[in-house]
Amino acid sequence: MAIVDDQHLVRSGFAMLINSQPDLEVVAEAANGEEAVRALATTRADVVLMDVRMPGMDGIEATHRILADYAGRAPATSGGDAGPRIVVLTTFDLDEYALSAIHAGASGFLLKDAPPEELLEAVRTVHRGDAVIAPSTTRRLLDHVAPLLRRPSATQDAHAAAVARLTAREREVFELIAQGLSNPEIALKLFLSEATVKTHVSHILAKLEARDRVQAVVMAYETGIVRP
């Protein structure tokens, strides 16, 4: 994974924590967005911890650039590589930054003062891709910016049309995804196998043209499936 933060002590602290885990390794560090874009152009990282406010290119623009670069390379990549999962390090007094991170393609949010065990669990969860990371944090943040998400726009209309194309069962699964449930939790609630749930989730993301579950949850807020 990669760590992007303009404070050296913060990067070092995160790196020490992550490298202490047998299943995790820091492969790149960057002090600003420009460095992050350059580093991730040559080094593969499955998850990126991305600070929002940094000198020069901030975390929002860096998130957009990194994912756009991967999207540009996707046709030449087996299976179409969507790029790393980017976890934005945030605080709750930054509504506009949070909303911009969502639109840039962030896969989740984590408070900068989160305890170590929460950070590690968030990294593992977003890498698995079977749940929205830190559901309480992401839900509180999305509730906070919900009025901005609900503003009428052409994008919102397109998302509403995509949601309308879901089958009845897909709509059920979509609503549970929007509530932050994982695949095993959805399987238990709907009396389905996890394999069947994974298939439904895959179809839902394809129909919504969402890169991951967080983007699907955002659409749920935009279209009124979830209300704060």
Coordinates of N, CA and C in Angstrom, one line a residue:
M1 N 0.8 -1.2 0.0 CA 0.0 0.0 0.0 C 0.9 1.2 0.0
A2 N 0.3 2.4 -0.2 CA 1.0 3.7 -0.3 C 0.4 4.7 0.8
I3 N 1.3 5.5 1.3 CA 0.9 6.6 2.2 C 1.2 7.9 1.7
V4 N 0.2 8.8 1.6 CA 0.4 10.2 1.1 C 0.0 11.2 2.1
D5 N 1.0 11.9 2.7 CA 0.7 12.9 3.7 C 1.9 13.9 3.7
D6 N 1.7 15.1 3.9 CA 2.8 16.1 3.9 C 3.6 16.2 5.2
Q7 N 3.1 15.5 6.2 CA 3.8 15.5 7.5 C 4.6 14.2 7.6
H8 N 5.9 14.4 7.7 CA 6.8 13.2 7.7 C 6.6 12.3 8.9
L9 N 6.3 12.9 10.1 CA 6.0 12.1 11.3 C 4.8 11.3 11.1
V10 N 3.7 11.8 10.5 CA 2.5 11.1 10.2 C 2.8 9.9 9.3
R11 N 3.5 10.2 8.2 CA 3.8 9.1 7.3 C 4.6 8.0 8.0
S12 N 5.6 8.4 8.8 CA 6.4 7.4 9.5 C 5.6 6.6 10.5
G13 N 4.7 7.3 11.2 CA 3.9 6.5 12.2 C 3.0 5.5 11.5
F14 N 2.3 5.9 10.4 CA 1.5 5.0 9.6 C 2.3 3.8 9.1
A15 N 3.5 4.2 8.5 CA 4.3 3.1 7.9 C 4.8 2.1 9.0
M16 N 5.1 2.6 10.2 CA 5.6 1.7 11.2 C 4.4 0.7 11.6
L17 N 3.2 1.3 11.7 CA 2.1 0.5 12.1 C 1.8 -0.6 11.1
I18 N 1.7 -0.1 9.8 CA 1.3 -1.0 8.7 C 2.4 -2.1 8.5
N19 N 3.6 -1.7 8.5 CA 4.7 -2.7 8.3 C 4.9 -3.7 9.5
S20 N 4.2 -3.4 10.6 CA 4.3 -4.3 11.7 C 3.3 -5.5 11.5
Q21 N 2.5 -5.4 10.5 CA 1.5 -6.5 10.3 C 2.0 -7.4 9.2
P22 N 1.9 -8.7 9.5 CA 2.4 -9.7 8.5 C 1.8 -9.7 7.1
D23 N 0.6 -9.2 7.0 CA -0.1 -9.2 5.7 C -0.1 -7.9 5.0
L24 N 0.6 -6.9 5.6 CA 0.5 -5.6 5.0 C 2.0 -5.0 4.8
E25 N 2.1 -4.2 3.8 CA 3.5 -3.7 3.5 C 3.3 -2.3 2.8
V26 N 4.1 -1.3 3.2 CA 4.1 0.0 2.6 C 5.1 -0.1 1.4
V27 N 4.7 0.2 0.2 CA 5.5 0.1 -1.0 C 5.9 1.4 -1.5
A28 N 5.2 2.5 -1.0 CA 5.5 3.8 -1.5 C 5.0 4.9 -0.5
E29 N 5.7 6.0 -0.4 CA 5.3 7.1 0.4 C 5.5 8.4 -0.5
A30 N 4.6 9.4 -0.2 CA 4.7 10.6 -0.9 C 4.3 11.8 0.0
A31 N 4.9 12.9 -0.2 CA 4.6 14.1 0.6 C 3.5 15.0 0.1
N32 N 3.2 14.8 -1.2 CA 2.1 15.6 -1.8 C 1.5 14.9 -3.0
G33 N 0.5 15.5 -3.6 CA -0.1 14.9 -4.8 C 0.7 14.6 -5.9
E34 N 1.6 15.5 -6.3 CA 2.5 15.3 -7.5 C 3.4 14.1 -7.2
E35 N 4.0 14.0 -6.0 CA 4.8 12.8 -5.7 C 4.0 11.5 -5.8
A36 N 2.7 11.6 -5.3 CA 1.9 10.4 -5.3 C 1.6 9.9 -6.7
V37 N 1.3 10.8 -7.6 CA 0.9 10.5 -9.0 C 2.2 9.8 -9.6
R38 N 3.3 10.4 -9.4 CA 4.5 9.9 -10.0 C 4.9 8.5 -9.4
A39 N 4.7 8.4 -8.1 CA 5.1 7.1 -7.5 C 4.2 6.0 -7.9
L40 N 2.9 6.3 -8.0 CA 1.9 5.2 -8.4 C 1.8 4.9 -9.9
A41 N 2.5 5.7 -10.7 CA 2.6 5.4 -12.1 C 3.6 4.3 -12.3
T42 N 4.5 4.1 -11.4 CA 5.5 3.0 -11.5 C 5.4 1.9 -10.5
T43 N 4.7 2.2 -9.4 CA 4.6 1.2 -8.3 C 3.2 0.8 -8.0
R44 N 2.9 -0.5 -8.0 CA 1.5 -0.9 -7.8 C 1.2 -1.0 -6.3
A45 N 0.1 -0.3 -5.9 CA -0.3 -0.3 -4.5 C -1.8 -0.6 -4.5
D46 N -2.2 -1.6 -3.7 CA -3.6 -2.0 -3.7 C -4.5 -1.0 -3.0
V47 N -3.9 -0.3 -1.9 CA -4.7 0.6 -1.1 C -3.8 1.8 -0.9
V48 N -4.4 3.0 -1.0 CA -3.6 4.3 -0.7 C -4.3 5.1 0.4
L49 N -3.6 5.4 1.4 CA -4.0 6.3 2.5 C -3.7 7.7 2.0
M50 N -4.7 8.6 1.7 CA -4.5 9.9 1.0 C -5.0 11.0 1.9
D51 N -4.0 11.9 2.3 CA -4.4 13.1 3.1 C -5.1 14.0 2.1
V52 N -6.0 14.9 2.6 CA -6.7 15.8 1.7 C -5.9 17.1 1.5
R53 N -5.6 17.7 2.5 CA -4.9 19.1 2.4 C -3.4 18.9 2.4
M54 N -2.8 19.2 1.3 CA -1.3 19.2 1.1 C -0.9 20.3 0.2
P55 N 0.3 20.8 0.4 CA 0.8 21.8 -0.5 C 0.9 21.3 -2.0
G56 N 0.8 22.3 -2.9 CA 0.8 21.8 -4.3 C -0.5 21.1 -4.7
M57 N -0.3 20.0 -5.3 CA -1.5 19.2 -5.7 C -2.1 18.5 -4.4
D58 N -3.4 18.8 -4.1 CA -4.0 18.2 -2.9 C -4.5 16.8 -3.2
G59 N -5.0 16.2 -2.1 CA -5.4 14.8 -2.2 C -6.6 14.5 -3.1
I60 N -7.4 15.5 -3.3 CA -8.6 15.3 -4.2 C -8.1 15.2 -5.7
E61 N -7.3 16.2 -6.1 CA -6.7 16.1 -7.5 C -5.9 14.9 -7.7
A62 N -5.1 14.5 -6.6 CA -4.2 13.4 -6.8 C -5.1 12.1 -6.9
T63 N -6.2 12.0 -6.2 CA -7.1 10.8 -6.3 C -7.6 10.8 -7.7
H64 N -8.1 11.9 -8.2 CA -8.6 11.9 -9.6 C -7.6 11.5 -10.6
R65 N -6.4 12.1 -10.5 CA -5.3 11.8 -11.5 C -4.9 10.3 -11.4
I66 N -4.7 9.8 -10.2 CA -4.3 8.4 -10.1 C -5.3 7.5 -10.7
L67 N -6.5 7.6 -10.4 CA -7.6 6.7 -11.0 C -7.7 6.9 -12.5
A68 N -7.6 8.2 -12.9 CA -7.7 8.4 -14.4 C -6.6 7.8 -15.1
D69 N -5.4 7.8 -14.5 CA -4.2 7.2 -15.2 C -4.4 5.7 -15.3
Y70 N -5.0 5.1 -14.3 CA -5.2 3.6 -14.3 C -6.3 3.3 -15.4
A71 N -7.3 4.2 -15.4 CA -8.4 4.0 -16.4 C -7.9 4.1 -17.8
G72 N -6.9 5.0 -18.0 CA -6.3 5.1 -19.3 C -5.5 3.9 -19.7
R73 N -4.9 3.2 -18.7 CA -4.2 2.0 -19.0 C -5.0 0.8 -19.1
A74 N -6.3 0.8 -18.6 CA -7.1 -0.3 -18.5 C -7.2 -1.2 -19.7
P75 N -7.4 -0.6 -20.9 CA -7.6 -1.5 -22.1 C -6.4 -2.4 -22.3
A76 N -5.2 -2.0 -21.9 CA -4.0 -2.8 -22.1 C -3.8 -3.8 -20.9
T77 N -4.6 -3.7 -19.9 CA -4.5 -4.5 -18.7 C -5.5 -5.6 -18.6
S78 N -5.0 -6.8 -18.4 CA -5.9 -7.9 -18.3 C -7.0 -7.7 -17.3
G79 N -8.3 -7.8 -17.8 CA -9.4 -7.6 -16.9 C -9.8 -6.2 -16.6
G80 N -8.9 -5.2 -17.1 CA -9.3 -3.8 -16.9 C -9.0 -3.4 -15.5
D81 N -7.8 -3.0 -15.2 CA -7.4 -2.6 -13.8 C -8.0 -1.3 -13.4
A82 N -8.9 -1.3 -12.4 CA -9.5 -0.1 -12.0 C -8.6 0.8 -11.1
G83 N -7.5 0.3 -10.7 CA -6.6 1.1 -9.9 C -6.7 0.8 -8.4
P84 N -5.9 1.5 -7.6 CA -6.0 1.2 -6.2 C -7.2 1.7 -5.5
R85 N -7.5 1.2 -4.3 CA -8.6 1.7 -3.5 C -8.0 2.9 -2.7
I86 N -8.6 4.0 -2.8 CA -8.0 5.2 -2.1 C -8.9 5.6 -0.9
V87 N -8.3 5.6 0.3 CA -8.9 5.9 1.5 C -8.5 7.3 1.9
V88 N -9.5 8.2 2.0 CA -9.2 9.6 2.3 C -9.1 9.8 3.8
L89 N -8.0 10.4 4.2 CA -7.9 10.8 5.6 C -8.5 12.2 5.8
T90 N -9.5 12.3 6.7 CA -10.3 13.5 6.7 C -10.7 13.9 8.1
T91 N -11.3 15.0 8.2 CA -11.9 15.5 9.5 C -13.3 16.0 9.1
F92 N -14.2 16.1 10.1 CA -15.6 16.4 9.8 C -15.9 17.8 9.6
D93 N -14.9 18.7 9.6 CA -15.2 20.1 9.3 C -14.8 20.5 7.9
L94 N -14.7 19.5 7.0 CA -14.3 19.7 5.6 C -15.3 19.2 4.7
D95 N -16.6 19.7 4.7 CA -17.6 19.2 3.9 C -17.3 19.2 2.4
E96 N -16.8 20.3 1.9 CA -16.5 20.4 0.5 C -15.4 19.5 0.1
Y97 N -14.4 19.3 0.9 CA -13.3 18.4 0.6 C -13.9 17.0 0.5
A98 N -14.7 16.6 1.5 CA -15.3 15.3 1.6 C -16.1 15.0 0.3
L99 N -16.9 15.9 -0.1 CA -17.7 15.7 -1.3 C -16.9 15.6 -2.5
S100 N -15.8 16.4 -2.6 CA -14.9 16.4 -3.8 C -14.2 15.0 -3.8
A101 N -13.9 14.5 -2.6 CA -13.2 13.2 -2.6 C -14.1 12.1 -3.1
I102 N -15.4 12.2 -2.7 CA -16.4 11.2 -3.2 C -16.4 11.2 -4.7
H103 N -16.6 12.4 -5.2 CA -16.7 12.5 -6.7 C -15.4 12.2 -7.4
A104 N -14.3 12.3 -6.8 CA -13.0 11.9 -7.4 C -12.8 10.4 -7.4
G105 N -13.6 9.7 -6.6 CA -13.5 8.2 -6.7 C -12.9 7.6 -5.4
A106 N -12.9 8.3 -4.3 CA -12.4 7.7 -3.0 C -13.3 6.5 -2.7
S107 N -12.6 5.5 -2.1 CA -13.3 4.3 -1.7 C -13.7 4.3 -0.2
G108 N -13.5 5.3 0.5 CA -13.8 5.4 1.9 C -13.1 6.5 2.6
F109 N -13.5 6.7 3.8 CA -13.0 7.8 4.6 C -12.5 7.3 6.0
L110 N -11.5 7.9 6.5 CA -11.0 7.6 7.8 C -10.5 8.8 8.5
L111 N -10.9 9.0 9.8 CA -10.5 10.1 10.5 C -9.0 10.0 10.9
K112 N -8.3 11.2 10.8 CA -6.9 11.1 11.0 C -6.5 10.7 12.4
D113 N -7.4 10.9 13.3 CA -7.1 10.5 14.7 C -7.7 9.1 15.1
A114 N -8.1 8.3 14.1 CA -8.6 7.0 14.3 C -7.6 6.1 15.1
P115 N -8.1 5.3 15.9 CA -7.2 4.4 16.6 C -6.5 3.4 15.7
P116 N -5.3 2.9 16.0 CA -4.6 2.0 15.1 C -5.4 0.8 14.6
E117 N -6.1 0.1 15.5 CA -6.9 -1.0 15.1 C -8.0 -0.7 14.1
E118 N -8.5 0.5 14.1 CA -9.6 0.9 13.2 C -8.9 1.2 11.8
L119 N -7.7 1.8 11.8 CA -7.0 2.0 10.6 C -6.7 0.7 9.9
L120 N -6.1 -0.2 10.6 CA -5.7 -1.5 10.0 C -7.0 -2.3 9.5
E121 N -8.1 -2.3 10.2 CA -9.3 -2.9 9.8 C -9.8 -2.3 8.5
A122 N -9.7 -0.9 8.5 CA -10.2 -0.2 7.3 C -9.4 -0.6 6.1
V123 N -8.1 -0.7 6.2 CA -7.2 -1.1 5.1 C -7.6 -2.5 4.6
R124 N -7.7 -3.4 5.5 CA -8.1 -4.8 5.1 C -9.4 -4.9 4.5
T125 N -10.4 -4.1 5.0 CA -11.8 -4.2 4.5 C -11.9 -3.6 3.1
V126 N -11.2 -2.5 2.9 CA -11.3 -1.8 1.6 C -10.6 -2.7 0.5
H127 N -9.5 -3.4 1.0 CA -8.8 -4.3 0.0 C -9.7 -5.5 -0.4
R128 N -10.4 -6.0 0.6 CA -11.3 -7.1 0.3 C -12.4 -6.6 -0.7
G129 N -12.9 -5.4 -0.5 CA -13.9 -4.9 -1.3 C -15.3 -5.4 -1.1
D130 N -15.5 -6.1 0.0 CA -16.9 -6.6 0.2 C -17.7 -5.8 1.2
A131 N -17.3 -4.6 1.6 CA -18.1 -3.8 2.4 C -17.6 -2.3 2.3
V132 N -18.4 -1.4 2.7 CA -18.0 0.0 2.8 C -17.1 0.1 4.0
I133 N -15.9 0.7 3.9 CA -15.0 0.7 5.0 C -15.6 1.6 6.1
A134 N -15.3 1.3 7.4 CA -15.6 2.1 8.5 C -17.0 2.6 8.3
P135 N -18.1 1.8 8.3 CA -19.4 2.2 7.9 C -19.9 3.4 8.8
S136 N -19.6 3.4 10.1 CA -20.1 4.5 10.9 C -19.4 5.9 10.5
T137 N -18.1 5.8 10.2 CA -17.5 7.1 9.7 C -18.0 7.5 8.4
T138 N -18.0 6.6 7.4 CA -18.5 6.9 6.1 C -20.0 7.4 6.1
R139 N -20.8 6.7 6.9 CA -22.2 7.1 7.0 C -22.4 8.5 7.6
R140 N -21.7 8.7 8.7 CA -21.8 10.1 9.3 C -21.3 11.2 8.3
L141 N -20.3 10.9 7.6 CA -19.8 11.9 6.7 C -20.8 12.1 5.5
L142 N -21.3 11.0 5.0 CA -22.3 11.1 3.9 C -23.6 11.8 4.4
D143 N -24.0 11.5 5.6 CA -25.2 12.2 6.2 C -24.9 13.7 6.2
H144 N -23.7 14.0 6.6 CA -23.3 15.4 6.7 C -23.4 16.2 5.4
V145 N -23.0 15.5 4.3 CA -22.9 16.2 3.0 C -24.2 15.8 2.1
A146 N -25.1 15.1 2.7 CA -26.3 14.7 1.9 C -27.0 15.8 1.2
P147 N -27.2 17.0 1.9 CA -27.9 18.1 1.1 C -27.2 18.5 -0.1
L148 N -25.8 18.4 -0.1 CA -25.1 18.7 -1.3 C -25.3 17.6 -2.4
L149 N -25.3 16.4 -2.0 CA -25.5 15.3 -2.9 C -26.9 15.3 -3.6
R150 N -27.9 15.8 -2.9 CA -29.2 15.8 -3.4 C -29.6 17.0 -4.3
R151 N -28.6 17.8 -4.5 CA -28.9 18.9 -5.5 C -29.2 18.4 -6.9
P152 N -30.2 18.9 -7.5 CA -30.6 18.4 -8.8 C -29.4 18.7 -9.8
S153 N -29.2 17.6 -10.6 CA -28.1 17.8 -11.7 C -28.3 16.7 -12.7
A154 N -27.7 16.8 -13.9 CA -27.8 15.8 -14.9 C -27.2 14.5 -14.4
T155 N -26.2 14.5 -13.6 CA -25.6 13.3 -13.1 C -26.6 12.6 -12.2
Q156 N -27.3 13.3 -11.4 CA -28.3 12.7 -10.5 C -29.4 12.1 -11.3
D157 N -29.8 12.7 -12.4 CA -30.8 12.1 -13.3 C -30.3 10.8 -13.9
A158 N -29.1 10.8 -14.3 CA -28.5 9.6 -14.9 C -28.4 8.5 -13.9
H159 N -28.1 8.8 -12.7 CA -28.0 7.8 -11.6 C -29.4 7.2 -11.3
A160 N -30.4 8.1 -11.3 CA -31.8 7.6 -11.0 C -32.2 6.7 -12.1
A161 N -31.9 7.0 -13.3 CA -32.3 6.1 -14.4 C -31.6 4.7 -14.3
A162 N -30.3 4.7 -13.9 CA -29.6 3.5 -13.7 C -30.2 2.7 -12.6
V163 N -30.5 3.3 -11.5 CA -31.1 2.6 -10.4 C -32.5 2.0 -10.8
A164 N -33.2 2.7 -11.6 CA -34.5 2.2 -12.1 C -34.4 0.9 -13.0
R165 N -33.2 0.7 -13.5 CA -32.9 -0.5 -14.3 C -32.6 -1.8 -13.5
L166 N -32.4 -1.6 -12.2 CA -32.1 -2.8 -11.4 C -33.4 -3.7 -11.3
T167 N -33.1 -5.0 -11.2 CA -34.2 -5.9 -10.9 C -34.7 -5.8 -9.5
A168 N -35.8 -6.4 -9.2 CA -36.3 -6.3 -7.8 C -35.3 -6.9 -6.8
R169 N -34.7 -8.0 -7.1 CA -33.7 -8.6 -6.2 C -32.5 -7.7 -6.1
E170 N -32.0 -7.2 -7.2 CA -30.9 -6.3 -7.2 C -31.2 -5.0 -6.4
R171 N -32.4 -4.5 -6.5 CA -32.8 -3.4 -5.7 C -32.7 -3.7 -4.2
E172 N -33.1 -4.9 -3.8 CA -33.0 -5.3 -2.4 C -31.6 -5.3 -1.9
V173 N -30.7 -5.9 -2.7 CA -29.3 -6.0 -2.4 C -28.7 -4.6 -2.4
F174 N -29.0 -3.8 -3.3 CA -28.5 -2.4 -3.4 C -28.9 -1.6 -2.1
E175 N -30.1 -1.8 -1.7 CA -30.5 -1.0 -0.5 C -29.7 -1.5 0.8
L176 N -29.4 -2.8 0.8 CA -28.6 -3.3 1.9 C -27.1 -2.9 1.8
I177 N -26.6 -2.8 0.6 CA -25.3 -2.2 0.4 C -25.2 -0.8 0.9
A178 N -26.3 0.0 0.6 CA -26.4 1.4 1.0 C -26.4 1.5 2.5
Q179 N -26.9 0.5 3.2 CA -26.9 0.5 4.6 C -25.6 0.1 5.3
G180 N -24.6 -0.2 4.4 CA -23.3 -0.6 4.9 C -23.1 -2.0 5.2
L181 N -24.0 -2.9 4.8 CA -23.9 -4.3 5.1 C -22.8 -5.0 4.2
S182 N -22.1 -6.0 4.7 CA -21.1 -6.7 4.0 C -21.8 -7.8 3.2
N183 N -21.1 -8.5 2.3 CA -21.7 -9.6 1.6 C -22.2 -10.7 2.5
P184 N -21.5 -11.2 3.5 CA -22.0 -12.2 4.4 C -23.3 -11.7 5.2
E185 N -23.3 -10.5 5.5 CA -24.5 -9.9 6.2 C -25.7 -9.9 5.3
I186 N -25.5 -9.5 4.0 CA -26.6 -9.5 3.1 C -27.1 -10.9 2.8
A187 N -26.1 -11.9 2.7 CA -26.5 -13.3 2.4 C -27.4 -13.8 3.6
L188 N -27.0 -13.5 4.8 CA -27.8 -13.9 5.9 C -29.2 -13.3 6.0
K189 N -29.3 -12.0 5.7 CA -30.5 -11.3 5.7 C -31.5 -11.8 4.6
L190 N -31.0 -12.1 3.5 CA -31.8 -12.4 2.3 C -31.9 -14.0 2.1
F191 N -31.3 -14.7 3.0 CA -31.3 -16.2 2.8 C -30.7 -16.6 1.5
L192 N -29.5 -16.0 1.1 CA -28.8 -16.4 -0.1 C -27.4 -16.8 0.2
S193 N -26.8 -17.5 -0.7 CA -25.4 -17.9 -0.6 C -24.5 -16.6 -0.8
E194 N -23.3 -16.6 -0.2 CA -22.4 -15.5 -0.5 C -22.1 -15.4 -1.9
A195 N -21.9 -16.5 -2.6 CA -21.6 -16.5 -4.0 C -22.7 -15.8 -4.8
T196 N -24.0 -16.0 -4.5 CA -25.1 -15.4 -5.2 C -25.1 -13.9 -4.9
V197 N -24.8 -13.5 -3.6 CA -24.7 -12.1 -3.3 C -23.6 -11.4 -4.1
K198 N -22.5 -12.0 -4.2 CA -21.3 -11.5 -5.0 C -21.7 -11.2 -6.4
T199 N -22.5 -12.2 -7.0 CA -23.0 -12.1 -8.4 C -23.9 -10.9 -8.5
H200 N -24.8 -10.7 -7.5 CA -25.8 -9.6 -7.6 C -25.0 -8.3 -7.4
V201 N -24.0 -8.2 -6.5 CA -23.3 -7.0 -6.3 C -22.5 -6.6 -7.6
S202 N -21.9 -7.6 -8.2 CA -21.2 -7.4 -9.5 C -22.1 -6.8 -10.5
H203 N -23.3 -7.4 -10.7 CA -24.3 -6.9 -11.7 C -24.7 -5.5 -11.3
I204 N -25.0 -5.2 -10.0 CA -25.4 -3.9 -9.6 C -24.3 -2.8 -9.9
L205 N -23.1 -3.1 -9.6 CA -22.0 -2.1 -9.9 C -21.9 -1.9 -11.4
A206 N -22.0 -2.9 -12.2 CA -21.9 -2.8 -13.6 C -23.1 -1.9 -14.1
K207 N -24.3 -2.2 -13.7 CA -25.5 -1.4 -14.1 C -25.4 0.1 -13.7
L208 N -24.9 0.3 -12.5 CA -24.7 1.7 -12.0 C -23.5 2.4 -12.5
E209 N -22.6 1.6 -13.2 CA -21.3 2.1 -13.6 C -20.5 2.7 -12.4
A210 N -20.6 2.0 -11.3 CA -19.9 2.4 -10.1 C -18.6 1.6 -9.9
R211 N -17.5 2.2 -9.6 CA -16.3 1.5 -9.5 C -16.2 0.6 -8.2
D212 N -16.9 1.0 -7.2 CA -16.9 0.2 -6.0 C -18.2 0.5 -5.2
R213 N -18.2 -0.1 -4.0 CA -19.4 0.0 -3.2 C -19.7 1.4 -2.6
V214 N -18.6 2.1 -2.3 CA -18.8 3.5 -1.9 C -19.5 4.4 -2.9
Q215 N -19.1 4.2 -4.2 CA -19.7 5.0 -5.2 C -21.2 4.6 -5.3
A216 N -21.5 3.3 -5.1 CA -22.9 2.9 -5.1 C -23.7 3.5 -4.0
V217 N -23.1 3.6 -2.8 CA -23.7 4.2 -1.7 C -24.0 5.7 -1.9
V218 N -23.1 6.4 -2.6 CA -23.2 7.8 -2.9 C -24.5 7.9 -3.8
M219 N -24.6 7.0 -4.8 CA -25.8 7.0 -5.7 C -27.1 6.8 -4.9
A220 N -27.0 6.0 -3.9 CA -28.2 5.8 -3.0 C -28.6 7.0 -2.3
Y221 N -27.6 7.8 -1.9 CA -27.9 9.1 -1.2 C -28.5 10.1 -2.3
E222 N -27.8 10.1 -3.4 CA -28.3 11.1 -4.5 C -29.7 10.8 -4.9
T223 N -30.1 9.6 -5.0 CA -31.4 9.2 -5.6 C -32.5 9.0 -4.5
G224 N -32.1 9.2 -3.2 CA -33.1 9.1 -2.2 C -33.4 7.7 -1.6
I225 N -32.6 6.7 -2.1 CA -32.7 5.4 -1.5 C -32.3 5.4 0.0
V226 N -31.3 6.2 0.3 CA -30.9 6.4 1.7 C -31.1 7.9 2.0
R227 N -31.7 8.2 3.2 CA -31.8 9.5 3.6 C -31.2 9.7 5.0
P228 N -30.6 10.8 5.3 CA -29.9 11.0 6.6 C -31.0 11.0 7.7

